[in-house]
Short mmCIF file of C-alpha atoms in Angstrom, two decimals:
data_model
loop_
_atom_site.label_atom_id
_atom_site.label_comp_id
_atom_site.label_asym_id
_atom_site.label_seq_id
_atom_site.Cartn_x
_atom_site.Cartn_y
_atom_site.Cartn_z
CA ALA A 1 -10.39 -56.28 -71.00
CA GLN A 2 -10.56 -57.85 -67.62
CA SER A 3 -7.93 -60.41 -66.80
CA VAL A 4 -6.48 -62.42 -63.97
CA THR A 5 -2.76 -63.04 -63.90
CA GLN A 6 -1.07 -65.91 -62.13
CA PRO A 7 2.62 -65.33 -62.88
CA ASP A 8 3.88 -68.68 -61.64
CA ALA A 9 2.99 -71.63 -63.83
CA ARG A 10 4.62 -74.19 -61.53
CA VAL A 11 5.73 -74.13 -57.91
CA THR A 12 7.55 -76.90 -56.10
CA VAL A 13 7.73 -76.89 -52.32
CA SER A 14 8.83 -79.34 -49.68
CA GLU A 15 6.30 -80.87 -47.36
CA GLY A 16 5.97 -78.73 -44.26
CA ALA A 17 7.19 -75.58 -45.99
CA SER A 18 5.08 -72.49 -46.53
CA LEU A 19 3.40 -71.72 -49.83
CA GLN A 20 2.36 -68.50 -51.49
CA LEU A 21 0.59 -68.37 -54.83
CA ARG A 22 0.32 -65.02 -56.52
CA CYS A 23 -2.71 -63.56 -58.24
CA LYS A 24 -3.31 -60.13 -59.72
CA TYR A 25 -6.60 -58.92 -61.09
CA SER A 26 -7.44 -56.09 -63.42
CA TYR A 27 -10.67 -54.31 -62.70
CA SER A 28 -11.21 -50.70 -61.78
CA ALA A 29 -13.60 -51.47 -58.95
CA THR A 30 -13.24 -54.30 -56.48
CA PRO A 31 -14.35 -57.57 -58.01
CA TYR A 32 -15.43 -60.69 -56.19
CA LEU A 33 -12.37 -62.92 -55.93
CA PHE A 34 -12.04 -66.68 -55.63
CA TRP A 35 -9.42 -69.36 -55.28
CA TYR A 36 -10.27 -72.81 -56.61
CA VAL A 37 -8.23 -76.02 -56.52
CA GLN A 38 -8.37 -78.74 -59.15
CA TYR A 39 -7.22 -82.26 -58.36
CA PRO A 40 -6.57 -84.68 -61.23
CA ARG A 41 -9.75 -85.71 -63.05
CA GLN A 42 -11.91 -83.73 -60.66
CA GLY A 43 -13.83 -80.51 -60.92
CA LEU A 44 -12.81 -77.28 -59.31
CA GLN A 45 -13.30 -77.05 -55.59
CA LEU A 46 -13.69 -73.71 -53.85
CA LEU A 47 -10.96 -72.88 -51.35
CA LEU A 48 -12.10 -69.41 -50.37
CA LYS A 49 -13.71 -66.24 -51.64
CA TYR A 50 -13.60 -62.52 -51.00
CA TYR A 51 -16.52 -60.18 -51.48
CA SER A 52 -15.77 -57.33 -49.07
CA GLY A 53 -14.67 -56.53 -45.53
CA ASP A 54 -11.66 -58.05 -43.80
CA PRO A 55 -8.96 -58.35 -46.47
CA VAL A 56 -7.65 -61.60 -44.97
CA VAL A 57 -9.93 -64.48 -45.81
CA GLN A 58 -9.75 -67.92 -44.26
CA GLY A 59 -10.56 -70.94 -46.36
CA VAL A 60 -10.62 -74.70 -46.19
CA ASN A 61 -7.60 -76.85 -45.35
CA SER A 62 -5.83 -73.93 -43.60
CA PHE A 63 -5.53 -71.84 -46.74
CA GLU A 64 -5.91 -68.10 -46.46
CA ALA A 65 -5.72 -65.23 -48.92
CA GLU A 66 -5.12 -61.53 -48.60
CA PHE A 67 -6.82 -58.96 -50.74
CA SER A 68 -4.90 -55.78 -51.55
CA LYS A 69 -6.69 -53.03 -53.43
CA SER A 70 -3.52 -50.97 -53.78
CA ASN A 71 -1.69 -53.87 -55.42
CA SER A 72 -4.73 -55.34 -57.21
CA SER A 73 -3.73 -58.67 -55.73
CA PHE A 74 -5.29 -61.65 -54.01
CA HIS A 75 -2.43 -63.94 -53.00
CA LEU A 76 -3.08 -67.39 -51.54
CA GLN A 77 -1.02 -68.71 -48.65
CA LYS A 78 -0.61 -71.77 -46.51
CA ALA A 79 1.77 -71.98 -43.58
CA SER A 80 2.65 -75.67 -43.88
CA VAL A 81 1.85 -77.75 -46.94
CA HIS A 82 1.05 -81.44 -47.09
CA TRP A 83 1.67 -83.79 -50.00
CA SER A 84 -2.09 -83.83 -50.62
CA ASP A 85 -1.92 -80.13 -51.52
CA SER A 86 -0.35 -81.08 -54.85
CA ALA A 87 -2.85 -79.81 -57.41
CA VAL A 88 -3.58 -76.96 -59.79
CA TYR A 89 -4.75 -73.74 -58.19
CA PHE A 90 -6.84 -71.18 -60.03
CA CYS A 91 -7.54 -67.60 -59.09
CA ALA A 92 -10.74 -66.15 -60.52
CA GLN A 93 -12.67 -62.92 -60.47
CA LEU A 94 -16.29 -62.01 -60.94
CA TYR A 95 -16.99 -58.40 -61.63
CA GLN A 96 -19.95 -56.86 -59.87
CA GLY A 97 -23.03 -57.39 -61.95
CA GLY A 98 -21.36 -60.04 -64.05
CA ARG A 99 -22.02 -63.74 -64.35
CA ALA A 100 -18.85 -65.09 -65.92
CA LEU A 101 -15.92 -66.12 -63.79
CA ILE A 102 -12.65 -64.99 -65.32
CA PHE A 103 -9.88 -67.40 -64.53
CA GLY A 104 -6.13 -67.12 -64.38
CA THR A 105 -3.97 -69.68 -66.15
CA GLY A 106 -3.45 -71.66 -62.97
CA THR A 107 -0.44 -72.61 -60.86
CA THR A 108 0.57 -76.24 -60.59
CA VAL A 109 1.82 -77.01 -57.10
CA SER A 110 4.01 -80.03 -56.48
CA VAL A 111 4.76 -80.92 -52.87
CA SER A 112 7.87 -83.05 -52.49
CA PRO A 113 8.48 -85.31 -49.49
CA GLY B 1 -19.88 -79.69 -50.35
CA PRO B 2 -22.52 -79.44 -53.06
CA LYS B 3 -21.98 -81.81 -55.97
CA VAL B 4 -22.38 -81.22 -59.67
CA LEU B 5 -22.35 -84.32 -61.86
CA GLN B 6 -21.46 -84.53 -65.53
CA ILE B 7 -22.22 -87.30 -68.00
CA PRO B 8 -20.31 -88.67 -69.83
CA SER B 9 -16.84 -88.23 -68.43
CA HIS B 10 -15.30 -88.80 -71.87
CA GLN B 11 -16.67 -88.58 -75.40
CA ILE B 12 -14.98 -89.25 -78.72
CA ILE B 13 -16.84 -88.13 -81.79
CA ASP B 14 -16.26 -87.63 -85.50
CA MET B 15 -16.14 -84.09 -86.82
CA GLY B 16 -19.53 -82.96 -88.08
CA GLN B 17 -21.53 -85.14 -85.74
CA MET B 18 -23.73 -83.86 -82.94
CA VAL B 19 -22.82 -84.25 -79.28
CA THR B 20 -24.79 -83.54 -76.11
CA LEU B 21 -23.03 -82.99 -72.81
CA ASN B 22 -25.14 -83.50 -69.71
CA CYS B 23 -24.93 -81.76 -66.37
CA ASP B 24 -26.79 -82.56 -63.18
CA PRO B 25 -26.49 -79.35 -61.15
CA VAL B 26 -26.89 -78.88 -57.42
CA SER B 27 -30.56 -79.57 -56.71
CA ASN B 28 -31.76 -76.16 -55.53
CA HIS B 29 -29.51 -74.05 -57.73
CA LEU B 30 -31.03 -71.68 -60.25
CA TYR B 31 -28.10 -70.45 -62.33
CA PHE B 32 -26.18 -72.72 -64.67
CA TYR B 33 -22.94 -72.27 -66.56
CA TRP B 34 -20.70 -73.93 -69.10
CA TYR B 35 -16.96 -73.34 -69.30
CA LYS B 36 -14.42 -74.67 -71.79
CA GLN B 37 -10.81 -75.59 -71.03
CA ILE B 38 -8.45 -76.47 -73.84
CA LEU B 39 -5.53 -78.60 -72.71
CA GLY B 40 -2.91 -76.49 -70.97
CA GLN B 41 -4.97 -73.32 -71.11
CA GLN B 42 -7.19 -71.49 -68.69
CA MET B 43 -10.86 -72.17 -68.26
CA GLU B 44 -13.06 -69.82 -70.29
CA PHE B 45 -16.70 -68.91 -69.86
CA LEU B 46 -19.14 -70.05 -72.51
CA VAL B 47 -22.66 -69.35 -71.31
CA ASN B 48 -24.90 -68.62 -68.35
CA PHE B 49 -28.50 -69.90 -68.21
CA TYR B 50 -31.33 -68.88 -65.89
CA ASN B 51 -35.07 -69.33 -65.88
CA GLY B 52 -35.04 -71.08 -69.22
CA LYS B 53 -33.00 -68.41 -71.00
CA VAL B 54 -29.43 -67.65 -71.94
CA MET B 55 -28.50 -64.64 -69.85
CA GLU B 56 -24.97 -64.11 -71.05
CA LYS B 57 -22.67 -65.78 -73.56
CA SER B 58 -19.11 -65.29 -74.72
CA LYS B 59 -17.72 -65.15 -78.21
CA LEU B 60 -16.70 -68.80 -77.76
CA PHE B 61 -20.38 -69.76 -77.70
CA LYS B 62 -20.71 -70.31 -81.42
CA ASP B 63 -23.95 -70.63 -83.36
CA GLN B 64 -23.42 -74.39 -83.36
CA PHE B 65 -23.80 -74.42 -79.57
CA SER B 66 -27.09 -74.54 -77.72
CA VAL B 67 -28.14 -75.05 -74.11
CA GLU B 68 -31.35 -76.09 -72.43
CA ARG B 69 -32.76 -77.56 -69.27
CA PRO B 70 -36.11 -79.12 -70.11
CA ASP B 71 -38.44 -79.53 -67.11
CA GLY B 72 -35.73 -79.35 -64.47
CA SER B 73 -33.82 -82.32 -65.82
CA TYR B 74 -30.22 -82.24 -67.02
CA PHE B 75 -28.72 -78.94 -68.10
CA THR B 76 -27.31 -79.77 -71.53
CA LEU B 77 -24.80 -78.34 -73.94
CA LYS B 78 -25.34 -79.43 -77.52
CA ILE B 79 -22.84 -78.92 -80.28
CA GLN B 80 -24.12 -79.48 -83.81
CA PRO B 81 -22.09 -79.89 -85.92
CA THR B 82 -18.85 -80.45 -84.05
CA ALA B 83 -15.52 -79.10 -85.27
CA LEU B 84 -11.95 -80.11 -84.47
CA GLU B 85 -11.46 -76.99 -82.35
CA ASP B 86 -14.29 -78.09 -80.07
CA SER B 87 -11.95 -80.66 -78.53
CA ALA B 88 -11.61 -79.60 -74.89
CA VAL B 89 -12.81 -80.30 -71.40
CA TYR B 90 -16.22 -78.81 -70.77
CA PHE B 91 -17.11 -77.93 -67.20
CA CYS B 92 -20.59 -77.34 -65.92
CA ALA B 93 -21.22 -75.16 -62.89
CA SER B 94 -24.23 -74.02 -60.92
CA SER B 95 -24.98 -71.38 -58.32
CA LEU B 96 -27.93 -70.68 -56.09
CA VAL B 97 -28.18 -67.03 -56.97
CA ASN B 98 -26.42 -64.69 -59.33
CA GLN B 99 -22.97 -63.52 -58.20
CA ASP B 100 -22.79 -66.42 -55.74
CA THR B 101 -20.22 -69.19 -55.52
CA GLN B 102 -20.24 -71.41 -58.58
CA TYR B 103 -19.87 -75.14 -57.94
CA PHE B 104 -18.19 -77.14 -60.67
CA GLY B 105 -18.55 -80.64 -62.01
CA PRO B 106 -15.60 -82.91 -62.89
CA GLY B 107 -15.80 -82.07 -66.59
CA THR B 108 -16.48 -83.94 -69.82
CA ARG B 109 -13.44 -84.57 -71.99
CA LEU B 110 -14.53 -84.18 -75.61
CA LEU B 111 -12.32 -85.30 -78.45
CA VAL B 112 -13.42 -84.47 -81.98
CA LEU B 113 -11.63 -86.48 -84.67
#
């Protein structure tokens, strides 16, 4: 069965520090990959997506992600976090021809001052 | 970005009663989705709806569930009768075309007593 794994349930970083959130997918071909962020009592907001091409994808709020076929990964990164980046981050995949997003369990990010 | 609205934001209902969750998708979108998130767990796909028909559903989409979008109005999820295990946050999403970015609403928190 297809799955998305986010191994880190919680991450705490200091404001101004760098952040990396890990995501691994399981699909024999290359799926479409997404990172969403969920702020309290809000819906998911798209940060970035990868369909094909350049494996480094730029997103909103200076987030970027790198796709690696050899590692089946799509890690999210930000060079310098702000307190407003505190939220839950979800990695998701959509297999080609499919309609259902498959989500990871999410990583809660807490940015401390 | 594009906004998806959901009404109500919260609903408390007695087991066995009927409930209807309403979604106002992005105006020109053609594909509609419902996802379910139990507290502390990942979001899971329920159903995808296009052109008046259910295109794909998961095993979570029980016989007690139904969806419709009469005459381009709200996209609704109806549960009749409700069960205790239906307590969750239900997220609506929409996309312009299949395989495209799905935009999510803020969710309806359903509590079945």
